[in-house]
């Protein structure tokens, strides 16, 4: 019996020693944890009446109030007036139900300046499941919020400017088209009904006027189309093979007249803006037909491969190609590399293409050598769309 008692006493001593070591370790880790939290966060404790009983140095530094000014007061001391009363009612309803509340609060410092904090308020309970106190842990996010507000301000200004530009483009194009139509009609009338009153130079001059007026009308229409690209906000699942089939039907006469062959490999269905995607493919196909080599039938191959962020499409042709110094210039609005008499167009088609690809979060480029054909490549992002 004596031996047993000694054994039990030894076990008790070991348990006491272990408990003391655990308590010592816990105290050490809790102290280190508190030191770490104090370095990066503002901390306060409140009793069940929401009266502050403790604040750390970081809390005082952020609010600019002393510890003595905080203790015995409430968080209402920091009320900025930014949040409605219902905001705080719902916040405390969550906390008093035993849940941790997390959110962003705009506060007012002692000097009258405003600051934002990302805050978690934690209710602590005793063994009877009754709340005994609250802890608030906050981090200053003022710089981030100010950056967000500045960004939103810029966005609003840009939206306003874009609306102004859209209205200007529409009014300008509409108002400019009317006098151009008048010029076209009158020069056409003069050519048909008063041709005998003009010599060869006069008739040639009328022809130049008509051609220039028609070209101006086309430029204005192209500019209006360019401006309208962003207006397509109907995101749908687009079958690219069906899209190309529709374009081939629309261009059937041009394809037949030029004896063009179009090879379409298996293309994906993607989430995108259908009308603009149609314009994108149609512009690239039309260009491939237009800029063909003399005496050689156009051959166009359209394909797509999966990449890390979506799909990479290719439109390959056997046309006249593009020199290296012009690979970026061709995407600039109203830029034309070739003689207008030989290759008709407004010089805005590839600008359309770049804007459409930008709208889909991708990029467009060309791989080409002069007289060796071109491969126009572009990416369409699917992340966030599909």
Short mmCIF file of C-alpha atoms in Angstrom, two decimals:
data_model
loop_
_atom_site.label_atom_id
_atom_site.label_comp_id
_atom_site.label_asym_id
_atom_site.label_seq_id
_atom_site.Cartn_x
_atom_site.Cartn_y
_atom_site.Cartn_z
CA UNK A 1 0.00 0.00 0.00
CA UNK A 2 2.82 2.34 0.89
CA UNK A 3 4.49 1.58 -2.47
CA UNK A 4 1.28 2.34 -4.31
CA UNK A 5 0.86 5.63 -2.51
CA UNK A 6 4.38 6.67 -3.38
CA UNK A 7 3.72 5.79 -7.00
CA UNK A 8 0.59 7.92 -7.08
CA UNK A 9 2.42 10.83 -5.48
CA UNK A 10 5.13 10.59 -8.14
CA UNK A 11 2.49 10.66 -10.88
CA UNK A 12 0.87 13.71 -9.31
CA UNK A 13 4.22 15.47 -9.22
CA UNK A 14 4.78 14.70 -12.92
CA UNK A 15 1.32 15.96 -13.75
CA UNK A 16 1.88 19.17 -11.80
CA UNK A 17 5.24 19.64 -13.50
CA UNK A 18 3.69 19.04 -16.93
CA UNK A 19 0.85 21.46 -16.15
CA UNK A 20 3.33 24.12 -15.07
CA UNK A 21 5.38 23.62 -18.24
CA UNK A 22 2.24 23.86 -20.38
CA UNK A 23 1.16 26.99 -18.53
CA UNK A 24 4.62 28.48 -19.00
CA UNK A 25 4.62 27.61 -22.70
CA UNK A 26 1.10 28.95 -23.17
CA UNK A 27 2.02 32.18 -21.42
CA UNK A 28 5.07 32.54 -23.66
CA UNK A 29 3.18 31.86 -26.87
CA UNK A 30 0.26 34.06 -25.82
CA UNK A 31 2.71 36.85 -25.04
CA UNK A 32 4.44 36.46 -28.42
CA UNK A 33 1.06 36.28 -30.16
CA UNK A 34 -0.08 39.47 -28.45
CA UNK A 35 3.17 41.21 -29.40
CA UNK A 36 2.70 40.16 -33.02
CA UNK A 37 -0.93 41.31 -33.13
CA UNK A 38 -0.01 44.63 -31.51
CA UNK A 39 2.53 45.25 -34.27
CA UNK A 40 0.00 45.02 -37.11
CA UNK A 41 -3.45 45.56 -35.60
CA UNK A 42 -5.44 47.89 -33.39
CA UNK A 43 -6.99 45.94 -30.51
CA UNK A 44 -9.65 46.91 -27.98
CA UNK A 45 -11.66 45.05 -25.36
CA UNK A 46 -15.22 45.95 -24.32
CA UNK A 47 -17.49 44.74 -21.54
CA UNK A 48 -21.05 43.57 -22.12
CA UNK A 49 -22.23 47.20 -22.07
CA UNK A 50 -19.84 47.91 -24.97
CA UNK A 51 -17.69 50.10 -22.74
CA UNK A 52 -14.00 49.97 -23.61
CA UNK A 53 -11.82 48.34 -20.94
CA UNK A 54 -8.55 48.08 -22.86
CA UNK A 55 -6.85 49.44 -25.98
CA UNK A 56 -3.36 48.75 -27.32
CA UNK A 57 -0.82 51.32 -28.49
CA UNK A 58 -1.72 50.81 -32.17
CA UNK A 59 -5.36 51.63 -31.42
CA UNK A 60 -4.33 54.89 -29.74
CA UNK A 61 -1.96 55.77 -32.57
CA UNK A 62 -4.63 55.27 -35.23
CA UNK A 63 -7.43 57.10 -33.40
CA UNK A 64 -5.11 59.81 -31.92
CA UNK A 65 -6.91 59.46 -28.57
CA UNK A 66 -5.00 58.46 -25.44
CA UNK A 67 -5.63 55.22 -23.57
CA UNK A 68 -7.24 57.21 -20.74
CA UNK A 69 -9.65 58.88 -23.20
CA UNK A 70 -10.73 55.50 -24.58
CA UNK A 71 -11.12 53.42 -21.44
CA UNK A 72 -14.60 53.96 -19.99
CA UNK A 73 -15.86 55.29 -23.32
CA UNK A 74 -17.48 53.48 -26.28
CA UNK A 75 -16.67 53.13 -29.97
CA UNK A 76 -19.20 55.89 -30.65
CA UNK A 77 -16.32 58.25 -29.87
CA UNK A 78 -15.00 57.37 -33.34
CA UNK A 79 -18.29 57.70 -35.23
CA UNK A 80 -17.66 59.45 -38.56
CA UNK A 81 -21.30 59.82 -39.53
CA UNK A 82 -20.58 57.87 -42.73
CA UNK A 83 -22.62 54.79 -41.80
CA UNK A 84 -26.36 54.78 -41.22
CA UNK A 85 -27.76 53.72 -37.85
CA UNK A 86 -29.05 50.47 -39.36
CA UNK A 87 -25.47 49.48 -40.19
CA UNK A 88 -24.49 49.40 -36.51
CA UNK A 89 -27.78 47.82 -35.43
CA UNK A 90 -27.21 44.89 -37.78
CA UNK A 91 -23.55 44.70 -36.75
CA UNK A 92 -24.35 44.34 -33.05
CA UNK A 93 -27.23 41.95 -33.72
CA UNK A 94 -24.70 39.63 -35.37
CA UNK A 95 -22.17 39.98 -32.54
CA UNK A 96 -24.71 39.56 -29.71
CA UNK A 97 -25.98 36.39 -31.36
CA UNK A 98 -22.54 34.93 -30.71
CA UNK A 99 -21.19 35.30 -34.25
CA UNK A 100 -18.00 37.08 -35.26
CA UNK A 101 -18.70 40.23 -37.28
CA UNK A 102 -16.24 41.22 -40.03
CA UNK A 103 -16.49 44.35 -42.13
CA UNK A 104 -15.15 47.76 -43.14
CA UNK A 105 -15.81 50.84 -41.02
CA UNK A 106 -15.08 54.49 -41.68
CA UNK A 107 -14.03 56.22 -38.45
CA UNK A 108 -13.13 59.75 -37.37
CA UNK A 109 -9.85 60.44 -35.54
CA UNK A 110 -9.38 63.03 -32.80
CA UNK A 111 -8.02 65.65 -35.23
CA UNK A 112 -11.15 65.34 -37.40
CA UNK A 113 -9.52 63.28 -40.15
CA UNK A 114 -11.28 60.18 -41.48
CA UNK A 115 -9.79 56.72 -41.79
CA UNK A 116 -10.98 53.25 -42.79
CA UNK A 117 -10.44 50.02 -40.85
CA UNK A 118 -11.04 46.39 -41.71
CA UNK A 119 -12.48 45.11 -38.43
CA UNK A 120 -13.40 41.84 -36.73
CA UNK A 121 -15.42 42.01 -33.49
CA UNK A 122 -15.34 38.78 -31.53
CA UNK A 123 -17.72 37.89 -28.68
CA UNK A 124 -16.18 35.83 -25.83
CA UNK A 125 -18.36 33.43 -23.83
CA UNK A 126 -18.00 31.69 -20.48
CA UNK A 127 -18.65 28.01 -19.78
CA UNK A 128 -22.37 28.80 -19.50
CA UNK A 129 -22.40 30.11 -23.09
CA UNK A 130 -22.94 33.67 -21.87
CA UNK A 131 -21.06 36.57 -23.50
CA UNK A 132 -18.65 38.16 -21.04
CA UNK A 133 -16.73 40.63 -23.24
CA UNK A 134 -15.95 41.66 -26.81
CA UNK A 135 -12.66 42.02 -28.65
CA UNK A 136 -12.18 44.28 -31.66
CA UNK A 137 -9.22 43.70 -33.99
CA UNK A 138 -8.73 46.23 -36.79
CA UNK A 139 -6.30 47.02 -39.57
CA UNK A 140 -5.98 50.42 -41.21
CA UNK A 141 -7.05 50.23 -44.89
CA UNK A 142 -7.31 53.96 -45.53
CA UNK A 143 -4.79 53.98 -48.40
CA UNK A 144 -6.59 51.14 -50.17
CA UNK A 145 -10.00 52.77 -49.76
CA UNK A 146 -8.71 56.12 -50.99
CA UNK A 147 -7.18 54.39 -54.02
CA UNK A 148 -10.51 52.65 -54.67
CA UNK A 149 -12.42 55.92 -54.37
CA UNK A 150 -9.93 57.64 -56.69
CA UNK A 151 -10.31 54.79 -59.17
CA UNK A 152 -14.11 55.02 -59.01
CA UNK A 153 -13.89 58.76 -59.55
CA UNK A 154 -11.75 58.20 -62.65
CA UNK A 155 -14.14 55.50 -63.87
CA UNK A 156 -17.12 57.84 -63.51
CA UNK A 157 -15.27 60.60 -65.36
CA UNK A 158 -14.28 58.19 -68.13
CA UNK A 159 -17.86 56.92 -68.42
CA UNK A 160 -19.08 60.51 -68.70
CA UNK A 161 -16.43 61.35 -71.32
CA UNK A 162 -17.22 58.18 -73.27
CA UNK A 163 -20.91 59.08 -73.35
CA UNK A 164 -19.98 62.54 -74.60
CA UNK A 165 -17.78 61.01 -77.31
CA UNK A 166 -20.49 58.55 -78.31
CA UNK A 167 -23.01 61.36 -78.61
CA UNK A 168 -20.52 63.50 -80.52
CA UNK A 169 -19.66 60.66 -82.92
CA UNK A 170 -23.33 59.92 -83.57
CA UNK A 171 -24.32 63.55 -84.11
CA UNK A 172 -21.22 64.30 -86.18
CA UNK A 173 -21.66 61.27 -88.40
CA UNK A 174 -25.37 61.89 -88.87
CA UNK A 175 -24.94 65.61 -89.57
CA UNK A 176 -21.95 65.03 -91.86
CA UNK A 177 -23.66 62.32 -93.88
CA UNK A 178 -26.52 64.61 -94.89
CA UNK A 179 -24.44 67.19 -96.86
CA UNK A 180 -22.36 64.36 -98.34
CA UNK A 181 -25.50 62.71 -99.68
CA UNK A 182 -26.47 66.07 -101.19
CA UNK A 183 -23.07 66.39 -102.91
CA UNK A 184 -23.31 62.81 -104.23
CA UNK A 185 -26.85 63.35 -105.53
CA UNK A 186 -26.04 66.62 -107.29
CA UNK A 187 -22.81 65.40 -108.87
CA UNK A 188 -24.66 62.29 -110.05
CA UNK A 189 -27.41 64.49 -111.47
CA UNK A 190 -24.89 66.72 -113.26
CA UNK A 191 -23.08 63.70 -114.70
CA UNK A 192 -26.27 62.10 -116.04
CA UNK A 193 -28.26 65.13 -117.20
CA UNK A 194 -25.72 67.85 -117.94
CA UNK A 195 -22.76 65.85 -119.21
CA UNK A 196 -22.83 67.67 -122.56
CA UNK A 197 -22.05 70.95 -120.81
CA UNK A 198 -18.72 69.64 -119.45
CA UNK A 199 -15.48 68.95 -121.26
CA UNK A 200 -13.30 65.95 -120.48
CA UNK A 201 -11.60 67.73 -117.56
CA UNK A 202 -14.96 68.77 -116.10
CA UNK A 203 -16.34 65.22 -116.27
CA UNK A 204 -13.15 63.87 -114.71
CA UNK A 205 -13.44 66.45 -111.93
CA UNK A 206 -17.03 65.38 -111.22
CA UNK A 207 -15.87 61.78 -111.03
CA UNK A 208 -13.15 62.72 -108.53
CA UNK A 209 -15.69 64.66 -106.43
CA UNK A 210 -18.04 61.66 -106.37
CA UNK A 211 -15.30 59.20 -105.46
CA UNK A 212 -13.94 61.44 -102.71
CA UNK A 213 -17.44 62.04 -101.32
CA UNK A 214 -18.27 58.33 -101.29
CA UNK A 215 -14.96 57.61 -99.58
CA UNK A 216 -15.69 60.29 -96.99
CA UNK A 217 -19.12 58.78 -96.39
CA UNK A 218 -17.55 55.35 -95.89
CA UNK A 219 -15.01 56.77 -93.44
CA UNK A 220 -17.76 58.37 -91.37
CA UNK A 221 -19.75 55.13 -91.34
CA UNK A 222 -16.63 53.19 -90.31
CA UNK A 223 -15.98 55.68 -87.51
CA UNK A 224 -19.54 55.28 -86.27
CA UNK A 225 -19.19 51.47 -86.39
CA UNK A 226 -15.93 51.72 -84.45
CA UNK A 227 -17.65 53.82 -81.80
CA UNK A 228 -20.52 51.32 -81.50
CA UNK A 229 -18.35 48.28 -80.80
CA UNK A 230 -18.46 48.80 -77.02
CA UNK A 231 -22.27 48.99 -77.09
CA UNK A 232 -22.62 45.23 -77.61
CA UNK A 233 -23.06 43.96 -74.04
CA UNK A 234 -24.99 40.77 -74.82
CA UNK A 235 -22.59 38.02 -73.71
CA UNK A 236 -23.68 34.69 -75.22
CA UNK A 237 -22.26 31.28 -76.11
CA UNK A 238 -21.03 31.64 -79.70
CA UNK A 239 -20.39 28.62 -81.95
CA UNK A 240 -17.44 29.88 -84.02
CA UNK A 241 -17.97 27.28 -86.76
CA UNK A 242 -21.54 28.45 -87.28
CA UNK A 243 -20.33 32.04 -87.20
CA UNK A 244 -17.82 31.39 -90.00
CA UNK A 245 -20.46 29.53 -92.02
CA UNK A 246 -22.71 32.58 -91.85
CA UNK A 247 -19.86 34.86 -92.96
CA UNK A 248 -19.07 32.56 -95.91
CA UNK A 249 -22.69 32.83 -97.04
CA UNK A 250 -22.59 36.65 -96.79
CA UNK A 251 -19.33 36.78 -98.77
CA UNK A 252 -20.30 34.02 -101.21
CA UNK A 253 -20.19 36.26 -104.31
CA UNK A 254 -16.77 37.68 -103.43
CA UNK A 255 -15.47 34.20 -102.60
CA UNK A 256 -16.76 32.82 -105.89
CA UNK A 257 -15.49 35.73 -108.01
CA UNK A 258 -11.96 35.45 -106.57
CA UNK A 259 -12.00 31.62 -106.44
CA UNK A 260 -11.10 31.76 -102.75
CA UNK A 261 -10.76 28.56 -100.73
CA UNK A 262 -11.51 28.78 -97.00
CA UNK A 263 -10.46 25.88 -94.78
CA UNK A 264 -12.08 25.97 -91.34
CA UNK A 265 -10.72 23.58 -88.74
CA UNK A 266 -12.74 22.56 -85.70
CA UNK A 267 -13.37 25.76 -83.76
CA UNK A 268 -14.65 26.09 -80.18
CA UNK A 269 -17.83 27.58 -78.80
CA UNK A 270 -16.92 30.56 -76.61
CA UNK A 271 -18.70 33.08 -74.45
CA UNK A 272 -18.45 36.38 -76.27
CA UNK A 273 -20.22 39.24 -78.01
CA UNK A 274 -21.57 37.64 -81.17
CA UNK A 275 -22.04 40.69 -83.39
CA UNK A 276 -18.52 41.98 -82.72
CA UNK A 277 -16.96 38.51 -83.15
CA UNK A 278 -18.71 38.30 -86.52
CA UNK A 279 -17.18 41.66 -87.48
CA UNK A 280 -13.75 40.46 -86.31
CA UNK A 281 -13.71 37.29 -88.43
CA UNK A 282 -15.36 39.02 -91.40
CA UNK A 283 -12.75 41.81 -91.44
CA UNK A 284 -9.88 39.30 -91.34
CA UNK A 285 -11.39 37.11 -94.07
CA UNK A 286 -12.21 40.12 -96.27
CA UNK A 287 -8.66 41.44 -95.90
CA UNK A 288 -7.21 38.04 -96.78
CA UNK A 289 -9.25 38.06 -100.00
CA UNK A 290 -8.55 41.72 -100.78
CA UNK A 291 -4.77 41.58 -100.33
CA UNK A 292 -4.23 38.52 -102.53
CA UNK A 293 -1.34 38.00 -104.92
CA UNK A 294 -2.03 38.59 -108.58
CA UNK A 295 -2.67 35.35 -110.45
CA UNK A 296 -2.86 33.24 -107.26
CA UNK A 297 -6.15 32.01 -105.83
CA UNK A 298 -6.59 33.03 -102.18
CA UNK A 299 -6.26 30.23 -99.62
CA UNK A 300 -7.45 31.01 -96.09
CA UNK A 301 -7.09 28.65 -93.12
CA UNK A 302 -8.87 29.36 -89.83
CA UNK A 303 -7.91 27.42 -86.71
CA UNK A 304 -7.81 27.65 -82.92
CA UNK A 305 -5.79 26.15 -80.08
CA UNK A 306 -6.37 26.21 -76.34
CA UNK A 307 -3.98 28.35 -74.32
CA UNK A 308 -3.61 29.13 -70.64
CA UNK A 309 -6.27 31.86 -70.45
CA UNK A 310 -8.64 30.90 -73.25
CA UNK A 311 -8.30 30.32 -77.00
CA UNK A 312 -5.79 31.48 -79.57
CA UNK A 313 -7.27 31.85 -83.07
CA UNK A 314 -5.33 32.03 -86.33
CA UNK A 315 -6.41 33.32 -89.75
CA UNK A 316 -3.73 32.37 -92.27
CA UNK A 317 -3.58 33.50 -95.91
CA UNK A 318 -1.25 33.24 -98.92
CA UNK A 319 -1.50 36.92 -99.84
CA UNK A 320 0.95 39.74 -100.38
CA UNK A 321 2.16 39.78 -96.76
CA UNK A 322 3.27 42.69 -94.58
CA UNK A 323 6.76 44.05 -93.99
CA UNK A 324 8.06 43.93 -90.41
CA UNK A 325 8.06 47.72 -89.91
CA UNK A 326 4.31 47.88 -90.59
CA UNK A 327 3.14 45.09 -88.25
CA UNK A 328 1.93 47.54 -85.59
CA UNK A 329 0.98 50.39 -87.88
CA UNK A 330 -1.76 48.33 -89.56
CA UNK A 331 -3.80 48.30 -86.33
CA UNK A 332 -3.82 52.10 -86.04
CA UNK A 333 -7.09 53.73 -87.07
CA UNK A 334 -7.24 55.12 -90.64
CA UNK A 335 -3.80 53.72 -91.52
CA UNK A 336 -3.53 52.38 -95.08
CA UNK A 337 -0.30 50.92 -96.43
CA UNK A 338 -1.39 50.47 -100.02
CA UNK A 339 -2.66 52.55 -102.92
CA UNK A 340 -6.33 53.49 -102.41
CA UNK A 341 -7.05 52.98 -106.10
CA UNK A 342 -5.76 49.41 -106.01
CA UNK A 343 -7.10 48.37 -102.60
CA UNK A 344 -10.34 50.00 -101.54
CA UNK A 345 -11.14 50.51 -97.88
CA UNK A 346 -11.32 52.98 -95.02
CA UNK A 347 -8.20 51.86 -93.16
CA UNK A 348 -10.20 51.15 -90.03
CA UNK A 349 -10.95 47.41 -90.35
CA UNK A 350 -7.98 46.17 -88.31
CA UNK A 351 -8.61 48.90 -85.73
CA UNK A 352 -12.06 47.35 -85.36
CA UNK A 353 -10.38 43.98 -84.87
CA UNK A 354 -8.07 45.25 -82.13
CA UNK A 355 -10.90 46.95 -80.28
CA UNK A 356 -13.06 43.81 -80.46
CA UNK A 357 -10.24 41.62 -79.17
CA UNK A 358 -9.60 44.13 -76.35
CA UNK A 359 -13.29 43.90 -75.49
CA UNK A 360 -12.83 40.14 -75.02
CA UNK A 361 -9.75 40.58 -72.82
CA UNK A 362 -7.29 39.32 -75.45
CA UNK A 363 -4.62 40.63 -77.79
CA UNK A 364 -4.09 40.55 -81.57
CA UNK A 365 -0.92 40.45 -83.65
CA UNK A 366 0.34 39.41 -87.08
CA UNK A 367 3.12 37.10 -88.20
CA UNK A 368 4.08 37.93 -91.76
CA UNK A 369 6.77 38.50 -94.34
CA UNK A 370 6.41 40.53 -97.50
CA UNK A 371 5.16 38.36 -100.40
CA UNK A 372 4.88 35.31 -98.12
CA UNK A 373 1.37 35.66 -96.74
CA UNK A 374 0.18 36.53 -93.24
CA UNK A 375 -1.10 34.83 -90.11
CA UNK A 376 -3.32 37.02 -87.97
CA UNK A 377 -3.51 35.66 -84.45
CA UNK A 378 -5.69 36.78 -81.57
CA UNK A 379 -6.64 35.48 -78.15
CA UNK A 380 -10.05 35.41 -76.50
CA UNK A 381 -10.07 35.08 -72.74
CA UNK A 382 -12.50 32.54 -71.34
CA UNK A 383 -11.66 33.00 -67.66
CA UNK A 384 -14.49 35.03 -66.19
CA UNK A 385 -16.60 34.46 -69.32
CA UNK A 386 -17.11 30.71 -69.39
#
